[in-house]
PDB file of C-alpha atoms in Angstrom:
ATOM      1  CA  MET A   1     -18.766 -20.021 -12.500  1.00 73.00           C
ATOM      2  CA  HIS A   2     -18.944 -22.006  -9.419  1.00 72.00           C
ATOM      3  CA  ARG A   3     -19.645 -20.360  -6.259  1.00 80.00           C
ATOM      4  CA  LEU A   4     -18.904 -21.684  -2.748  1.00 82.00           C
ATOM      5  CA  GLN A   5     -21.581 -22.202  -0.350  1.00 75.00           C
ATOM      6  CA  LYS A   6     -19.687 -19.961   1.972  1.00 85.00           C
ATOM      7  CA  GLY A   7     -16.588 -17.847   0.419  1.00 95.00           C
ATOM      8  CA  PHE A   8     -12.708 -18.590   1.044  1.00 97.00           C
ATOM      9  CA  PHE A   9     -10.654 -16.058   1.861  1.00 98.00           C
ATOM     10  CA  ILE A  10      -6.997 -16.559   0.944  1.00 98.00           C
ATOM     11  CA  THR A  11      -3.959 -14.129   1.781  1.00 98.00           C
ATOM     12  CA  ILE A  12      -0.336 -14.282   0.235  1.00 98.00           C
ATOM     13  CA  GLU A  13       1.998 -12.697   2.506  1.00 98.00           C
ATOM     14  CA  GLY A  14       5.907 -12.350   2.457  1.00 97.00           C
ATOM     15  CA  ILE A  15       8.779  -9.468   2.394  1.00 95.00           C
ATOM     16  CA  ASP A  16       8.964  -7.667  -0.967  1.00 90.00           C
ATOM     17  CA  PHE A  17      10.523  -9.332  -3.666  1.00 89.00           C
ATOM     18  CA  SER A  18       9.503 -12.477  -2.220  1.00 94.00           C
ATOM     19  CA  GLY A  19       7.536 -13.621  -5.380  1.00 93.00           C
ATOM     20  CA  LYS A  20       4.004 -12.998  -4.088  1.00 95.00           C
ATOM     21  CA  SER A  21       2.368 -11.416  -7.154  1.00 93.00           C
ATOM     22  CA  LEU A  22       3.207 -14.106  -9.561  1.00 95.00           C
ATOM     23  CA  GLN A  23       2.020 -16.932  -7.021  1.00 97.00           C
ATOM     24  CA  VAL A  24      -1.005 -15.069  -6.850  1.00 97.00           C
ATOM     25  CA  GLN A  25      -1.529 -14.628 -10.405  1.00 97.00           C
ATOM     26  CA  LYS A  26      -0.783 -18.814 -10.922  1.00 98.00           C
ATOM     27  CA  LEU A  27      -3.140 -19.447  -8.159  1.00 98.00           C
ATOM     28  CA  ILE A  28      -5.962 -17.404 -10.143  1.00 97.00           C
ATOM     29  CA  ASP A  29      -5.560 -19.020 -13.300  1.00 97.00           C
ATOM     30  CA  GLN A  30      -5.611 -22.769 -11.723  1.00 96.00           C
ATOM     31  CA  LEU A  31      -8.834 -21.874  -9.954  1.00 96.00           C
ATOM     32  CA  GLU A  32     -10.682 -20.308 -12.739  1.00 95.00           C
ATOM     33  CA  ARG A  33      -9.094 -23.358 -14.776  1.00 95.00           C
ATOM     34  CA  LEU A  34     -11.613 -25.045 -12.599  1.00 94.00           C
ATOM     35  CA  ASP A  35     -14.222 -22.344 -13.034  1.00 94.00           C
ATOM     36  CA  PHE A  36     -14.512 -20.807  -9.416  1.00 95.00           C
ATOM     37  CA  SER A  37     -15.628 -17.539  -9.268  1.00 96.00           C
ATOM     38  CA  VAL A  38     -12.429 -15.724  -8.043  1.00 97.00           C
ATOM     39  CA  GLN A  39     -11.640 -12.277  -7.035  1.00 97.00           C
ATOM     40  CA  TRP A  40      -8.262 -10.701  -6.089  1.00 98.00           C
ATOM     41  CA  PHE A  41      -6.528  -7.557  -4.264  1.00 98.00           C
ATOM     42  CA  ARG A  42      -3.514  -6.119  -3.928  1.00 97.00           C
ATOM     43  CA  GLU A  43      -2.977  -4.021  -0.480  1.00 98.00           C
ATOM     44  CA  PRO A  44      -3.007  -1.372  -0.239  1.00 97.00           C
ATOM     45  CA  GLY A  45      -5.394  -0.644  -2.824  1.00 98.00           C
ATOM     46  CA  GLY A  46      -8.430  -2.402  -4.471  1.00 98.00           C
ATOM     47  CA  THR A  47     -11.035   0.285  -4.512  1.00 98.00           C
ATOM     48  CA  PRO A  48     -10.648   3.984  -5.860  1.00 98.00           C
ATOM     49  CA  LEU A  49     -10.086   5.208  -2.120  1.00 98.00           C
ATOM     50  CA  SER A  50      -7.913   2.871  -1.094  1.00 98.00           C
ATOM     51  CA  GLU A  51      -5.663   3.605  -4.208  1.00 98.00           C
ATOM     52  CA  LYS A  52      -5.492   6.883  -3.415  1.00 98.00           C
ATOM     53  CA  ILE A  53      -4.090   6.199  -0.131  1.00 97.00           C
ATOM     54  CA  ARG A  54      -1.721   3.553  -1.607  1.00 95.00           C
ATOM     55  CA  GLU A  55      -0.289   6.505  -3.708  1.00 95.00           C
ATOM     56  CA  ILE A  56       0.364   8.443  -0.207  1.00 95.00           C
ATOM     57  CA  LEU A  57       1.988   5.523   1.401  1.00 94.00           C
ATOM     58  CA  LEU A  58       4.502   4.661  -1.426  1.00 90.00           C
ATOM     59  CA  ASP A  59       5.567   7.876  -2.379  1.00 87.00           C
ATOM     60  CA  HIS A  60       9.085   9.214  -1.469  1.00 85.00           C
ATOM     61  CA  SER A  61       7.777  12.598  -1.229  1.00 86.00           C
ATOM     62  CA  TYR A  62       6.215  11.676   2.424  1.00 87.00           C
ATOM     63  CA  GLY A  63       9.423  10.466   3.867  1.00 82.00           C
ATOM     64  CA  GLU A  64       8.931  12.200   7.011  1.00 87.00           C
ATOM     65  CA  MET A  65       5.923  10.140   7.504  1.00 93.00           C
ATOM     66  CA  GLN A  66       5.381   8.831  10.966  1.00 96.00           C
ATOM     67  CA  SER A  67       5.282   5.350  12.037  1.00 97.00           C
ATOM     68  CA  VAL A  68       1.794   5.544  13.665  1.00 97.00           C
ATOM     69  CA  THR A  69       0.572   7.965  10.458  1.00 97.00           C
ATOM     70  CA  GLU A  70       1.781   4.831   8.250  1.00 96.00           C
ATOM     71  CA  LEU A  71      -0.245   2.064  10.271  1.00 98.00           C
ATOM     72  CA  LEU A  72      -3.485   4.069  10.433  1.00 98.00           C
ATOM     73  CA  LEU A  73      -3.202   4.933   6.151  1.00 98.00           C
ATOM     74  CA  TYR A  74      -2.749   1.021   5.786  1.00 98.00           C
ATOM     75  CA  SER A  75      -5.844   0.493   8.016  1.00 98.00           C
ATOM     76  CA  ALA A  76      -7.560   3.023   6.349  1.00 98.00           C
ATOM     77  CA  ALA A  77      -7.143   1.532   2.950  1.00 98.00           C
ATOM     78  CA  ARG A  78      -8.143  -2.041   4.306  1.00 98.00           C
ATOM     79  CA  ALA A  79     -11.317  -0.872   6.010  1.00 98.00           C
ATOM     80  CA  GLN A  80     -12.555   0.667   2.772  1.00 98.00           C
ATOM     81  CA  LEU A  81     -11.669  -2.581   0.715  1.00 98.00           C
ATOM     82  CA  VAL A  82     -13.154  -5.122   3.338  1.00 98.00           C
ATOM     83  CA  HIS A  83     -16.376  -3.173   3.576  1.00 98.00           C
ATOM     84  CA  GLU A  84     -16.604  -2.165   0.269  1.00 98.00           C
ATOM     85  CA  LYS A  85     -15.211  -5.415  -1.644  1.00 98.00           C
ATOM     86  CA  ILE A  86     -14.196  -8.467   0.208  1.00 98.00           C
ATOM     87  CA  LEU A  87     -17.030  -8.849   2.769  1.00 98.00           C
ATOM     88  CA  PRO A  88     -20.008  -8.510   0.251  1.00 98.00           C
ATOM     89  CA  LEU A  89     -17.920 -10.969  -2.498  1.00 98.00           C
ATOM     90  CA  LEU A  90     -17.503 -13.706   0.379  1.00 97.00           C
ATOM     91  CA  ARG A  91     -21.129 -13.440   1.279  1.00 96.00           C
ATOM     92  CA  GLU A  92     -22.102 -14.181  -2.571  1.00 96.00           C
ATOM     93  CA  GLY A  93     -19.720 -17.272  -2.290  1.00 96.00           C
ATOM     94  CA  ASN A  94     -16.409 -16.069  -4.087  1.00 97.00           C
ATOM     95  CA  ILE A  95     -13.003 -17.224  -3.556  1.00 98.00           C
ATOM     96  CA  VAL A  96     -11.261 -13.763  -2.642  1.00 98.00           C
ATOM     97  CA  ILE A  97      -7.212 -13.811  -2.823  1.00 98.00           C
ATOM     98  CA  CYS A  98      -5.660 -10.783  -1.498  1.00 98.00           C
ATOM     99  CA  ASP A  99      -1.617 -10.027  -2.206  1.00 98.00           C
ATOM    100  CA  ARG A 100      -1.192  -8.664   1.556  1.00 98.00           C
ATOM    101  CA  PHE A 101      -3.371  -8.448   4.618  1.00 98.00           C
ATOM    102  CA  ALA A 102      -3.658  -7.262   8.066  1.00 98.00           C
ATOM    103  CA  ASP A 103      -0.404  -9.530   8.643  1.00 98.00           C
ATOM    104  CA  SER A 104       1.318  -7.119   6.483  1.00 98.00           C
ATOM    105  CA  SER A 105       0.879  -4.658   9.023  1.00 98.00           C
ATOM    106  CA  THR A 106       1.639  -6.508  12.171  1.00 98.00           C
ATOM    107  CA  ALA A 107       5.150  -7.563  10.452  1.00 98.00           C
ATOM    108  CA  TYR A 108       5.959  -4.134   8.643  1.00 97.00           C
ATOM    109  CA  GLN A 109       4.429  -1.412  11.206  1.00 98.00           C
ATOM    110  CA  GLY A 110       4.680  -3.669  14.420  1.00 98.00           C
ATOM    111  CA  TYR A 111       7.800  -5.597  13.844  1.00 98.00           C
ATOM    112  CA  GLY A 112       9.251  -3.541  11.456  1.00 97.00           C
ATOM    113  CA  ARG A 113       8.674  -0.004  12.900  1.00 97.00           C
ATOM    114  CA  ASN A 114       8.669  -1.289  16.320  1.00 97.00           C
ATOM    115  CA  ILE A 115       4.886  -0.051  17.116  1.00 98.00           C
ATOM    116  CA  PRO A 116       3.570  -2.150  20.048  1.00 98.00           C
ATOM    117  CA  LEU A 117       1.652  -4.983  18.901  1.00 98.00           C
ATOM    118  CA  ASP A 118      -1.324  -4.199  21.106  1.00 98.00           C
ATOM    119  CA  LEU A 119      -1.774  -0.805  18.913  1.00 98.00           C
ATOM    120  CA  VAL A 120      -1.327  -2.632  15.862  1.00 98.00           C
ATOM    121  CA  PHE A 121      -3.830  -5.054  16.751  1.00 98.00           C
ATOM    122  CA  LYS A 122      -6.365  -2.361  18.051  1.00 98.00           C
ATOM    123  CA  ALA A 123      -5.978  -0.862  14.598  1.00 98.00           C
ATOM    124  CA  HIS A 124      -6.724  -4.180  12.935  1.00 98.00           C
ATOM    125  CA  ALA A 125      -9.978  -4.388  14.758  1.00 98.00           C
ATOM    126  CA  ILE A 126     -11.251  -1.559  13.814  1.00 98.00           C
ATOM    127  CA  ALA A 127     -10.372  -1.764  10.342  1.00 98.00           C
ATOM    128  CA  VAL A 128     -11.278  -5.360   9.849  1.00 98.00           C
ATOM    129  CA  GLY A 129     -13.528  -6.529  12.820  1.00 96.00           C
ATOM    130  CA  ASN A 130     -13.211 -10.414  13.313  1.00 94.00           C
ATOM    131  CA  LEU A 131     -12.281 -11.056   9.443  1.00 98.00           C
ATOM    132  CA  LYS A 132      -9.376 -13.507   8.939  1.00 97.00           C
ATOM    133  CA  PRO A 133      -8.191 -15.411   6.336  1.00 98.00           C
ATOM    134  CA  ALA A 134      -9.208 -18.856   6.058  1.00 97.00           C
ATOM    135  CA  LEU A 135      -5.886 -19.442   4.846  1.00 98.00           C
ATOM    136  CA  THR A 136      -2.286 -17.689   4.336  1.00 98.00           C
ATOM    137  CA  PHE A 137       0.728 -18.579   2.425  1.00 98.00           C
ATOM    138  CA  LEU A 138       3.931 -16.829   3.968  1.00 98.00           C
ATOM    139  CA  LEU A 139       6.744 -16.982   1.130  1.00 98.00           C
ATOM    140  CA  ASP A 140       9.424 -16.847   3.426  1.00 98.00           C
ATOM    141  CA  ILE A 141      13.071 -15.827   1.933  1.00 97.00           C
ATOM    142  CA  ASP A 142      16.129 -14.425   3.522  1.00 96.00           C
ATOM    143  CA  PRO A 143      15.841 -10.519   2.915  1.00 93.00           C
ATOM    144  CA  ALA A 144      19.625 -10.315   1.577  1.00 91.00           C
ATOM    145  CA  GLU A 145      18.498 -12.897  -1.085  1.00 91.00           C
ATOM    146  CA  ALA A 146      15.312 -10.863  -1.749  1.00 85.00           C
ATOM    147  CA  PHE A 147      17.307  -7.815  -2.366  1.00 82.00           C
ATOM    148  CA  LYS A 148      18.980  -9.617  -5.197  1.00 81.00           C
ATOM    149  CA  ARG A 149      15.737  -9.524  -6.791  1.00 79.00           C
ATOM    150  CA  LYS A 150      15.123  -5.954  -6.812  1.00 72.00           C
ATOM    151  CA  ALA A 151      13.451  -4.893  -9.715  1.00 59.00           C
ATOM    152  CA  LYS A 152      15.613  -3.297 -12.374  1.00 58.00           C
ATOM    153  CA  GLY A 153      14.665  -0.354 -14.964  1.00 56.00           C
ATOM    154  CA  ARG A 154      12.177   1.442 -12.395  1.00 60.00           C
ATOM    155  CA  ARG A 155      12.416   3.354  -8.908  1.00 72.00           C
ATOM    156  CA  LEU A 156      11.854   1.579  -6.089  1.00 76.00           C
ATOM    157  CA  ASP A 157       8.753   2.796  -3.896  1.00 75.00           C
ATOM    158  CA  ARG A 158       9.277   4.369  -0.406  1.00 77.00           C
ATOM    159  CA  LEU A 159       8.772   0.689   1.372  1.00 77.00           C
ATOM    160  CA  GLU A 160      10.703  -1.119  -0.882  1.00 77.00           C
ATOM    161  CA  SER A 161      13.991   1.556  -0.245  1.00 78.00           C
ATOM    162  CA  GLU A 162      14.297   0.369   3.441  1.00 80.00           C
ATOM    163  CA  LYS A 163      17.295  -0.755   4.437  1.00 86.00           C
ATOM    164  CA  LEU A 164      18.221  -4.546   4.841  1.00 88.00           C
ATOM    165  CA  GLU A 165      17.812  -4.620   8.865  1.00 94.00           C
ATOM    166  CA  PHE A 166      14.445  -3.185   8.382  1.00 94.00           C
ATOM    167  CA  TYR A 167      13.532  -6.306   6.626  1.00 94.00           C
ATOM    168  CA  ARG A 168      15.101  -8.454   8.650  1.00 96.00           C
ATOM    169  CA  ARG A 169      13.103  -7.346  11.588  1.00 97.00           C
ATOM    170  CA  VAL A 170       9.912  -7.662   9.203  1.00 97.00           C
ATOM    171  CA  ARG A 171      10.567 -11.365   8.349  1.00 98.00           C
ATOM    172  CA  GLU A 172      11.101 -12.233  11.496  1.00 98.00           C
ATOM    173  CA  GLY A 173       7.486 -10.805  12.690  1.00 98.00           C
ATOM    174  CA  TYR A 174       6.270 -12.762   9.946  1.00 98.00           C
ATOM    175  CA  LEU A 175       8.043 -15.956  11.455  1.00 98.00           C
ATOM    176  CA  LYS A 176       6.221 -15.286  14.450  1.00 98.00           C
ATOM    177  CA  ILE A 177       3.083 -14.996  13.470  1.00 98.00           C
ATOM    178  CA  ALA A 178       3.272 -17.829  11.673  1.00 98.00           C
ATOM    179  CA  ALA A 179       4.534 -20.059  14.679  1.00 98.00           C
ATOM    180  CA  GLN A 180       1.538 -18.747  16.520  1.00 98.00           C
ATOM    181  CA  GLU A 181      -0.989 -19.476  14.062  1.00 98.00           C
ATOM    182  CA  GLN A 182      -0.021 -22.684  12.190  1.00 97.00           C
ATOM    183  CA  ASP A 183      -3.708 -23.897  11.411  1.00 96.00           C
ATOM    184  CA  ARG A 184      -4.034 -20.796   9.254  1.00 98.00           C
ATOM    185  CA  VAL A 185      -0.466 -19.675   8.062  1.00 98.00           C
ATOM    186  CA  VAL A 186       1.901 -22.343   5.770  1.00 98.00           C
ATOM    187  CA  VAL A 187       5.265 -21.395   5.241  1.00 98.00           C
ATOM    188  CA  ILE A 188       6.999 -21.756   2.072  1.00 98.00           C
ATOM    189  CA  ASP A 189      10.603 -21.490   0.957  1.00 98.00           C
ATOM    190  CA  ALA A 190      10.570 -18.635  -1.474  1.00 97.00           C
ATOM    191  CA  MET A 191      13.862 -19.663  -3.036  1.00 95.00           C
ATOM    192  CA  ARG A 192      12.308 -22.719  -4.683  1.00 96.00           C
ATOM    193  CA  ALA A 193      11.020 -22.804  -8.350  1.00 97.00           C
ATOM    194  CA  PRO A 194       7.962 -20.667  -9.171  1.00 96.00           C
ATOM    195  CA  ASP A 195       6.403 -23.931 -10.474  1.00 97.00           C
ATOM    196  CA  GLU A 196       7.326 -25.708  -7.203  1.00 98.00           C
ATOM    197  CA  ILE A 197       5.667 -23.076  -4.830  1.00 98.00           C
ATOM    198  CA  HIS A 198       2.555 -23.116  -6.629  1.00 98.00           C
ATOM    199  CA  GLN A 199       2.150 -26.511  -6.681  1.00 98.00           C
ATOM    200  CA  ASN A 200       2.825 -26.282  -2.713  1.00 97.00           C
ATOM    201  CA  ILE A 201       0.245 -24.038  -2.639  1.00 98.00           C
ATOM    202  CA  TRP A 202      -2.243 -25.591  -4.615  1.00 97.00           C
ATOM    203  CA  SER A 203      -2.052 -28.923  -2.613  1.00 97.00           C
ATOM    204  CA  GLU A 204      -2.954 -27.064   0.473  1.00 96.00           C
ATOM    205  CA  ILE A 205      -6.070 -25.430  -1.113  1.00 96.00           C
ATOM    206  CA  LYS A 206      -7.140 -28.583  -2.385  1.00 94.00           C
ATOM    207  CA  LYS A 207      -7.179 -30.115   0.835  1.00 93.00           C
ATOM    208  CA  LYS A 208      -9.056 -27.367   2.116  1.00 91.00           C
ATOM    209  CA  LEU A 209     -11.655 -26.800  -0.450  1.00 88.00           C
ATOM    210  CA  ASP A 210     -11.895 -30.615  -0.776  1.00 81.00           C
ATOM    211  CA  ILE A 211     -11.164 -30.567  -4.517  1.00 79.00           C
TER     212      ILE A 211
END
């Protein structure tokens, strides 16, 4: 497998039902066909401890969870993933892809839950230090359209069950992040065909990796 001199960190962001998981898989397949060493993780999760925290965060049994508790649990899961997995893999020259990262907490807990952003950023600093993705793709979709895609045949988790207005605030937060960090965040229309979205993502990655 081909390893880079320096690792490369990519994140895929967007509200629930925006099509992130499909695009992550398409990207992994494309990179592996070119013999790159690729590792991917979902958030929260990616380590045994982080997966346990994920179970708590998404469980309807904890409907009384405070917003700050939610933020700190996401940050704890992220801290474990960063130090146990992501940083070592990047040092070894791997491409690391995350389905969600710190931008999710800014959008969901900061803008969605109305936690002051200075507190959200302090949590980020504790959890990940100065680690930032080299490239982030925001799959942007109107929440009303995303809700039409809600998975049939399975129970929605605690976050997926939030109301439309919550997701409107989250989307607004994501777009504000993208406007503030245009060098890092690429906004992609998630209403387009999956293959078109993938080609858009791939063209940006080819430029960054010079391939």
